[in-house]
Amino acid sequence: MQTRRRFLGTAALGLLGGALPGAFPIRARAQGLDTAKIIVGFPPGGTTDVMARKVADKLRGPYARVVIVENRPGAGGQLGVVALKDAPPDGGTMLLTPSSMLTIYPNTYPKLQYRVDDVAPASLAMYSHHVLSVGPAVPDSVRTLRDFFAWTKANPDKAVYGSPGAGSMPHLIGVLIAKASGADLRHVAYRGSAPGIQDLLGGQIASFLGPTGDVLAHSQAGKVRVLGTSGKERSAFLPAVPTMGEQGFKIALREWYAFFLPARANPETVQRAAAALQAVLGQAEVVEFAKQFGLEVQGSTPLQLADVLKADTAEWGGLVKQTGFTAES
């Protein structure tokens, strides 16, 4: 899917520390912003939470005297979006979220407590491949996706995979590859990756499908085996692991994460937040920190993010309609 594979060339300037087109100088403190918070719709410990805390640390001082992270886990990340929608539009509240909540959920949930136009795009933040990992519940002989699906067919009572949320991109990827394999793979939705990974490590579930960074350290420690990655090309963080496409599954997806403000925020407030975020995301320390969690940092202007959001929402709508995928799948 082209919109997820291409990321904006002009936004790459942020990685070099350059200013992006349309960026405003950071004037939040001058306008009296004392406290700010970044909402994360998942529990502490996952990819989104870790990066939100790093960005919050870097925003302290330049953007606001105090910047905190507020976790609003539940409903697969939906509660974070709802919290942003209802927040004051003064620039003191941002949301860092994976794209699924705004591009896939509107197409997979018949009822949501928010709409896409309830948020104001501020800046892209990063992107990640998703990976299918197996834990101690699966024999060591299982080394590929084909091995795994053969094992699930022989052990139907253990044919389960977890994901960070029902209706999310990892959930959909699981449905697509299970359908292609002919396996009856049951889905278990968690309130974010952290509790699902704990069950994977404990052997309560056979496999988990989620962001690379959520299992990277466990993979390096030999506690889980990553069987396939979702991108068009192999992950730079797991170069020895073949893509799902290489293994015969027509998957070439990666997920972006981005910052949003409430839709009622005025353009100057959005630009002010975007400029602060671009400055942080352009720092080499932040880029290197993100690599520990399998993330590639990429900032953008609000307009660039708005274009990506619009294109992906339409594209996912077509795929969901074509496959019949729902949050209950």
Short mmCIF file of C-alpha atoms in Angstrom, two decimals:
data_model
loop_
_atom_site.label_atom_id
_atom_site.label_comp_id
_atom_site.label_asym_id
_atom_site.label_seq_id
_atom_site.Cartn_x
_atom_site.Cartn_y
_atom_site.Cartn_z
CA MET A 1 0.00 0.00 0.00
CA GLN A 2 1.73 3.04 -1.32
CA THR A 3 0.60 5.57 1.28
CA ARG A 4 2.11 3.56 4.11
CA ARG A 5 5.29 2.76 2.20
CA ARG A 6 6.06 6.30 1.15
CA PHE A 7 6.89 8.85 3.74
CA LEU A 8 7.28 12.46 2.98
CA GLY A 9 10.64 13.46 1.61
CA THR A 10 10.40 17.01 2.87
CA ALA A 11 9.72 15.73 6.37
CA ALA A 12 13.11 14.03 6.30
CA LEU A 13 14.60 17.47 6.85
CA GLY A 14 13.53 17.05 10.45
CA LEU A 15 16.01 14.18 10.81
CA LEU A 16 18.79 16.55 9.78
CA GLY A 17 17.71 19.22 12.17
CA GLY A 18 16.38 21.52 9.45
CA ALA A 19 13.17 23.49 9.71
CA LEU A 20 10.21 22.19 7.77
CA PRO A 21 8.20 24.33 5.37
CA GLY A 22 5.55 26.32 7.16
CA ALA A 23 7.01 25.75 10.61
CA PHE A 24 6.43 28.54 13.11
CA PRO A 25 8.91 29.50 15.85
CA ILE A 26 8.19 28.04 19.26
CA ARG A 27 6.35 30.71 21.24
CA ALA A 28 4.23 28.59 23.57
CA ARG A 29 5.88 29.74 26.81
CA ALA A 30 5.56 33.39 25.77
CA GLN A 31 1.81 32.85 25.46
CA GLY A 32 1.56 31.45 28.98
CA LEU A 33 1.46 27.67 28.42
CA ASP A 34 2.63 26.37 31.79
CA THR A 35 1.57 22.71 31.66
CA ALA A 36 1.09 20.39 28.70
CA LYS A 37 0.34 16.70 28.37
CA ILE A 38 0.61 14.00 25.76
CA ILE A 39 -2.23 11.49 25.81
CA VAL A 40 -1.46 7.87 24.96
CA GLY A 41 -4.35 5.46 24.46
CA PHE A 42 -2.40 2.46 25.79
CA PRO A 43 -0.86 1.28 29.09
CA PRO A 44 2.67 2.26 30.09
CA GLY A 45 5.52 0.24 28.58
CA GLY A 46 4.47 -0.05 24.94
CA THR A 47 6.00 1.60 21.88
CA THR A 48 3.68 4.59 21.84
CA ASP A 49 4.09 5.26 25.56
CA VAL A 50 7.89 5.04 25.49
CA MET A 51 8.20 7.50 22.63
CA ALA A 52 5.63 9.87 24.15
CA ARG A 53 7.73 10.04 27.31
CA LYS A 54 10.90 10.78 25.37
CA VAL A 55 9.22 13.58 23.44
CA ALA A 56 7.62 14.96 26.62
CA ASP A 57 11.03 15.14 28.24
CA LYS A 58 12.40 17.13 25.30
CA LEU A 59 9.40 19.48 25.20
CA ARG A 60 9.88 20.56 28.81
CA GLY A 61 11.18 24.11 28.73
CA PRO A 62 10.90 25.00 25.04
CA TYR A 63 7.15 24.23 24.86
CA ALA A 64 5.85 24.27 28.44
CA ARG A 65 7.31 24.34 31.93
CA VAL A 66 5.77 20.93 32.70
CA VAL A 67 4.97 18.23 30.12
CA ILE A 68 3.49 14.92 31.26
CA VAL A 69 2.24 11.73 29.63
CA GLU A 70 -1.28 10.65 30.46
CA ASN A 71 -2.20 7.03 29.71
CA ARG A 72 -5.82 6.44 28.74
CA PRO A 73 -5.86 2.71 27.89
CA GLY A 74 -8.99 1.01 26.66
CA ALA A 75 -11.00 0.06 23.59
CA GLY A 76 -7.86 -0.55 21.55
CA GLY A 77 -6.67 3.06 21.77
CA GLN A 78 -10.05 4.69 21.23
CA LEU A 79 -10.19 6.25 24.69
CA GLY A 80 -7.11 8.30 23.94
CA VAL A 81 -8.78 9.88 20.92
CA VAL A 82 -11.95 10.56 22.93
CA ALA A 83 -9.89 12.25 25.64
CA LEU A 84 -8.24 14.50 23.07
CA LYS A 85 -11.55 15.40 21.45
CA ASP A 86 -12.87 16.70 24.76
CA ALA A 87 -9.67 18.53 25.80
CA PRO A 88 -9.22 22.33 25.82
CA PRO A 89 -7.92 23.52 22.43
CA ASP A 90 -5.16 25.72 23.88
CA GLY A 91 -2.24 23.54 22.79
CA GLY A 92 -1.85 22.08 26.26
CA THR A 93 -3.11 18.64 25.20
CA MET A 94 -1.72 16.46 22.41
CA LEU A 95 -2.32 12.87 21.41
CA LEU A 96 0.31 10.44 20.13
CA THR A 97 -1.42 7.55 18.42
CA PRO A 98 -0.84 4.83 15.83
CA SER A 99 -2.69 5.44 12.59
CA SER A 100 -5.16 2.56 13.12
CA MET A 101 -7.34 4.54 15.50
CA LEU A 102 -8.03 7.17 12.82
CA THR A 103 -7.64 5.36 9.50
CA ILE A 104 -8.92 1.82 10.14
CA TYR A 105 -11.30 2.11 13.11
CA PRO A 106 -13.73 4.45 11.28
CA ASN A 107 -14.06 1.65 8.71
CA THR A 108 -14.26 -1.31 11.09
CA TYR A 109 -16.35 -0.07 14.03
CA PRO A 110 -20.03 0.65 13.36
CA LYS A 111 -20.05 3.14 16.25
CA LEU A 112 -17.19 5.30 17.52
CA GLN A 113 -17.26 8.07 20.09
CA TYR A 114 -15.24 10.28 17.76
CA ARG A 115 -14.82 11.19 14.12
CA VAL A 116 -11.64 11.82 12.15
CA ASP A 117 -12.48 15.52 11.98
CA ASP A 118 -12.47 15.69 15.80
CA VAL A 119 -8.65 15.91 15.68
CA ALA A 120 -6.25 18.42 14.15
CA PRO A 121 -3.11 16.92 12.55
CA ALA A 122 0.11 18.35 13.97
CA SER A 123 3.04 16.16 12.92
CA LEU A 124 3.98 12.67 11.90
CA ALA A 125 6.24 11.12 14.51
CA MET A 126 7.54 7.71 13.45
CA TYR A 127 6.67 4.48 11.74
CA SER A 128 7.03 0.78 12.43
CA HIS A 129 6.59 -2.59 10.82
CA HIS A 130 4.42 -5.15 12.58
CA VAL A 131 5.72 -8.62 13.37
CA LEU A 132 4.28 -12.02 14.21
CA SER A 133 6.15 -13.51 17.16
CA VAL A 134 5.80 -16.81 18.96
CA GLY A 135 6.72 -17.59 22.56
CA PRO A 136 7.38 -20.63 24.76
CA ALA A 137 3.96 -22.14 24.03
CA VAL A 138 5.19 -22.96 20.51
CA PRO A 139 7.84 -25.67 19.87
CA ASP A 140 11.32 -24.51 18.95
CA SER A 141 11.02 -26.34 15.63
CA VAL A 142 8.55 -23.68 14.42
CA ARG A 143 10.74 -21.18 12.55
CA THR A 144 8.62 -19.81 9.69
CA LEU A 145 5.06 -18.67 9.12
CA ARG A 146 4.35 -21.86 7.20
CA ASP A 147 5.68 -23.89 10.15
CA PHE A 148 3.47 -21.92 12.50
CA PHE A 149 0.29 -22.39 10.50
CA ALA A 150 1.01 -26.11 10.13
CA TRP A 151 1.43 -26.29 13.91
CA THR A 152 -1.82 -24.40 14.56
CA LYS A 153 -3.72 -26.78 12.30
CA ALA A 154 -2.32 -29.70 14.31
CA ASN A 155 -3.04 -27.91 17.60
CA PRO A 156 -6.31 -26.02 17.03
CA ASP A 157 -6.83 -25.45 20.77
CA LYS A 158 -3.64 -23.34 20.82
CA ALA A 159 -4.22 -21.49 17.54
CA VAL A 160 -4.38 -17.99 19.03
CA TYR A 161 -2.72 -14.67 18.34
CA GLY A 162 -2.93 -11.50 20.36
CA SER A 163 -2.88 -7.92 19.12
CA PRO A 164 -2.86 -4.43 20.69
CA GLY A 165 -6.53 -3.90 19.84
CA ALA A 166 -9.55 -5.18 17.94
CA GLY A 167 -9.90 -3.63 14.49
CA SER A 168 -6.27 -2.45 14.44
CA MET A 169 -3.70 -2.99 11.71
CA PRO A 170 -2.07 -5.95 13.52
CA HIS A 171 -5.52 -7.55 13.91
CA LEU A 172 -6.18 -7.11 10.20
CA ILE A 173 -2.78 -8.51 9.21
CA GLY A 174 -3.49 -11.57 11.33
CA VAL A 175 -6.84 -12.09 9.65
CA LEU A 176 -5.30 -11.75 6.17
CA ILE A 177 -2.41 -14.17 6.68
CA ALA A 178 -4.55 -16.73 8.53
CA LYS A 179 -7.11 -16.64 5.73
CA ALA A 180 -4.40 -17.07 3.11
CA SER A 181 -2.97 -20.06 4.99
CA GLY A 182 -6.31 -21.73 5.58
CA ALA A 183 -5.70 -21.81 9.33
CA ASP A 184 -8.38 -21.12 11.92
CA LEU A 185 -6.41 -18.61 13.96
CA ARG A 186 -8.38 -17.00 16.79
CA HIS A 187 -7.78 -13.38 17.78
CA VAL A 188 -7.41 -12.02 21.32
CA ALA A 189 -7.50 -8.24 21.65
CA TYR A 190 -5.48 -6.63 24.45
CA ARG A 191 -5.49 -3.12 25.88
CA GLY A 192 -2.21 -2.36 24.14
CA SER A 193 0.89 -4.45 23.48
CA ALA A 194 2.38 -4.60 26.99
CA PRO A 195 -0.18 -6.99 28.55
CA GLY A 196 -0.25 -9.11 25.39
CA ILE A 197 3.53 -9.47 25.36
CA GLN A 198 3.43 -10.56 29.01
CA ASP A 199 0.98 -13.33 28.12
CA LEU A 200 3.16 -14.30 25.15
CA LEU A 201 6.25 -14.56 27.38
CA GLY A 202 4.27 -16.51 29.97
CA GLY A 203 2.96 -19.02 27.43
CA GLN A 204 -0.68 -18.01 27.89
CA ILE A 205 -0.95 -17.28 24.16
CA ALA A 206 0.96 -18.86 21.29
CA SER A 207 1.67 -15.74 19.27
CA PHE A 208 1.38 -11.97 19.16
CA LEU A 209 1.15 -9.57 16.24
CA GLY A 210 2.21 -5.99 16.95
CA PRO A 211 4.90 -3.33 16.49
CA THR A 212 8.50 -4.45 16.04
CA GLY A 213 9.69 -2.50 19.05
CA ASP A 214 7.39 -4.28 21.47
CA VAL A 215 9.25 -7.58 21.01
CA LEU A 216 12.68 -6.43 19.80
CA ALA A 217 14.48 -6.77 23.14
CA HIS A 218 12.74 -10.09 23.86
CA SER A 219 13.78 -11.37 20.44
CA GLN A 220 17.39 -10.34 21.00
CA ALA A 221 17.30 -12.11 24.38
CA GLY A 222 15.97 -15.30 22.77
CA LYS A 223 12.68 -15.20 24.67
CA VAL A 224 10.50 -14.96 21.54
CA ARG A 225 10.97 -15.85 17.88
CA VAL A 226 9.88 -13.38 15.22
CA LEU A 227 8.55 -15.35 12.26
CA GLY A 228 7.71 -12.58 9.81
CA THR A 229 7.65 -8.82 9.34
CA SER A 230 4.91 -6.83 7.60
CA GLY A 231 6.88 -4.37 5.47
CA LYS A 232 7.62 -4.44 1.76
CA GLU A 233 11.28 -4.83 2.63
CA ARG A 234 12.99 -6.48 5.58
CA SER A 235 13.15 -4.52 8.80
CA ALA A 236 16.50 -2.86 9.46
CA PHE A 237 16.05 -3.96 13.07
CA LEU A 238 15.47 -7.64 12.21
CA PRO A 239 17.38 -8.15 8.96
CA ALA A 240 17.52 -11.94 9.32
CA VAL A 241 13.74 -12.26 9.51
CA PRO A 242 11.98 -12.66 6.14
CA THR A 243 9.00 -10.49 5.34
CA MET A 244 5.53 -11.95 5.15
CA GLY A 245 5.67 -11.22 1.44
CA GLU A 246 8.84 -13.30 1.05
CA GLN A 247 6.99 -16.17 2.68
CA GLY A 248 4.13 -16.07 0.21
CA PHE A 249 1.67 -13.75 1.93
CA LYS A 250 0.57 -10.60 0.12
CA ILE A 251 1.33 -8.18 2.93
CA ALA A 252 3.37 -4.98 2.54
CA LEU A 253 2.28 -2.68 5.35
CA ARG A 254 3.82 -0.41 7.92
CA GLU A 255 2.09 1.83 10.41
CA TRP A 256 2.71 5.48 11.08
CA TYR A 257 2.30 7.23 14.42
CA ALA A 258 1.48 10.90 14.72
CA PHE A 259 0.67 13.81 17.03
CA PHE A 260 -2.74 15.47 17.01
CA LEU A 261 -4.43 18.36 18.80
CA PRO A 262 -8.16 18.88 19.39
CA ALA A 263 -9.94 19.94 16.20
CA ARG A 264 -11.05 23.18 17.88
CA ALA A 265 -7.44 24.38 18.21
CA ASN A 266 -6.80 27.42 16.01
CA PRO A 267 -4.19 27.22 13.20
CA GLU A 268 -1.57 29.22 15.11
CA THR A 269 -1.86 26.87 18.10
CA VAL A 270 -1.47 23.84 15.83
CA GLN A 271 1.53 25.35 14.07
CA ARG A 272 3.13 26.23 17.38
CA ALA A 273 2.81 22.64 18.60
CA ALA A 274 3.99 21.31 15.24
CA ALA A 275 7.11 23.48 15.33
CA ALA A 276 7.97 22.24 18.82
CA LEU A 277 7.45 18.63 17.78
CA GLN A 278 9.50 19.02 14.60
CA ALA A 279 12.37 20.46 16.63
CA VAL A 280 12.30 17.49 19.02
CA LEU A 281 11.93 14.85 16.31
CA GLY A 282 14.89 16.36 14.50
CA GLN A 283 17.25 15.72 17.40
CA ALA A 284 19.80 12.96 16.81
CA GLU A 285 19.33 11.72 20.38
CA VAL A 286 15.61 11.14 19.77
CA VAL A 287 16.26 9.38 16.45
CA GLU A 288 18.79 7.05 18.08
CA PHE A 289 16.55 6.43 21.09
CA ALA A 290 13.71 5.37 18.78
CA LYS A 291 15.88 2.76 17.09
CA GLN A 292 16.00 0.79 20.34
CA PHE A 293 12.29 0.20 19.86
CA GLY A 294 12.31 -0.60 16.16
CA LEU A 295 11.05 2.85 15.19
CA GLU A 296 12.13 5.20 12.43
CA VAL A 297 11.48 8.82 13.32
CA GLN A 298 9.89 11.13 10.77
CA GLY A 299 8.29 14.48 11.36
CA SER A 300 6.05 16.47 9.04
CA THR A 301 4.05 19.65 8.72
CA PRO A 302 0.35 19.59 9.73
CA LEU A 303 -0.66 19.76 6.07
CA GLN A 304 1.50 16.80 5.12
CA LEU A 305 0.02 14.73 7.93
CA ALA A 306 -3.50 15.77 6.93
CA ASP A 307 -2.83 14.53 3.38
CA VAL A 308 -1.54 11.17 4.62
CA LEU A 309 -4.47 10.78 7.00
CA LYS A 310 -7.01 11.50 4.27
CA ALA A 311 -5.39 9.16 1.74
CA ASP A 312 -4.98 6.28 4.18
CA THR A 313 -8.52 6.54 5.54
CA ALA A 314 -9.88 6.22 2.02
CA GLU A 315 -7.51 3.40 1.14
CA TRP A 316 -8.32 1.39 4.24
CA GLY A 317 -12.01 1.90 3.60
CA GLY A 318 -11.63 0.19 0.24
CA LEU A 319 -9.66 -2.74 1.67
CA VAL A 320 -12.06 -3.25 4.58
CA LYS A 321 -15.00 -3.28 2.20
CA GLN A 322 -13.21 -5.71 -0.09
CA THR A 323 -12.27 -8.17 2.67
CA GLY A 324 -15.31 -7.77 4.93
CA PHE A 325 -13.00 -7.17 7.90
CA THR A 326 -14.60 -5.85 11.11
CA ALA A 327 -13.44 -5.34 14.68
CA GLU A 328 -15.20 -8.61 15.50
CA SER A 329 -13.33 -10.60 12.84
#
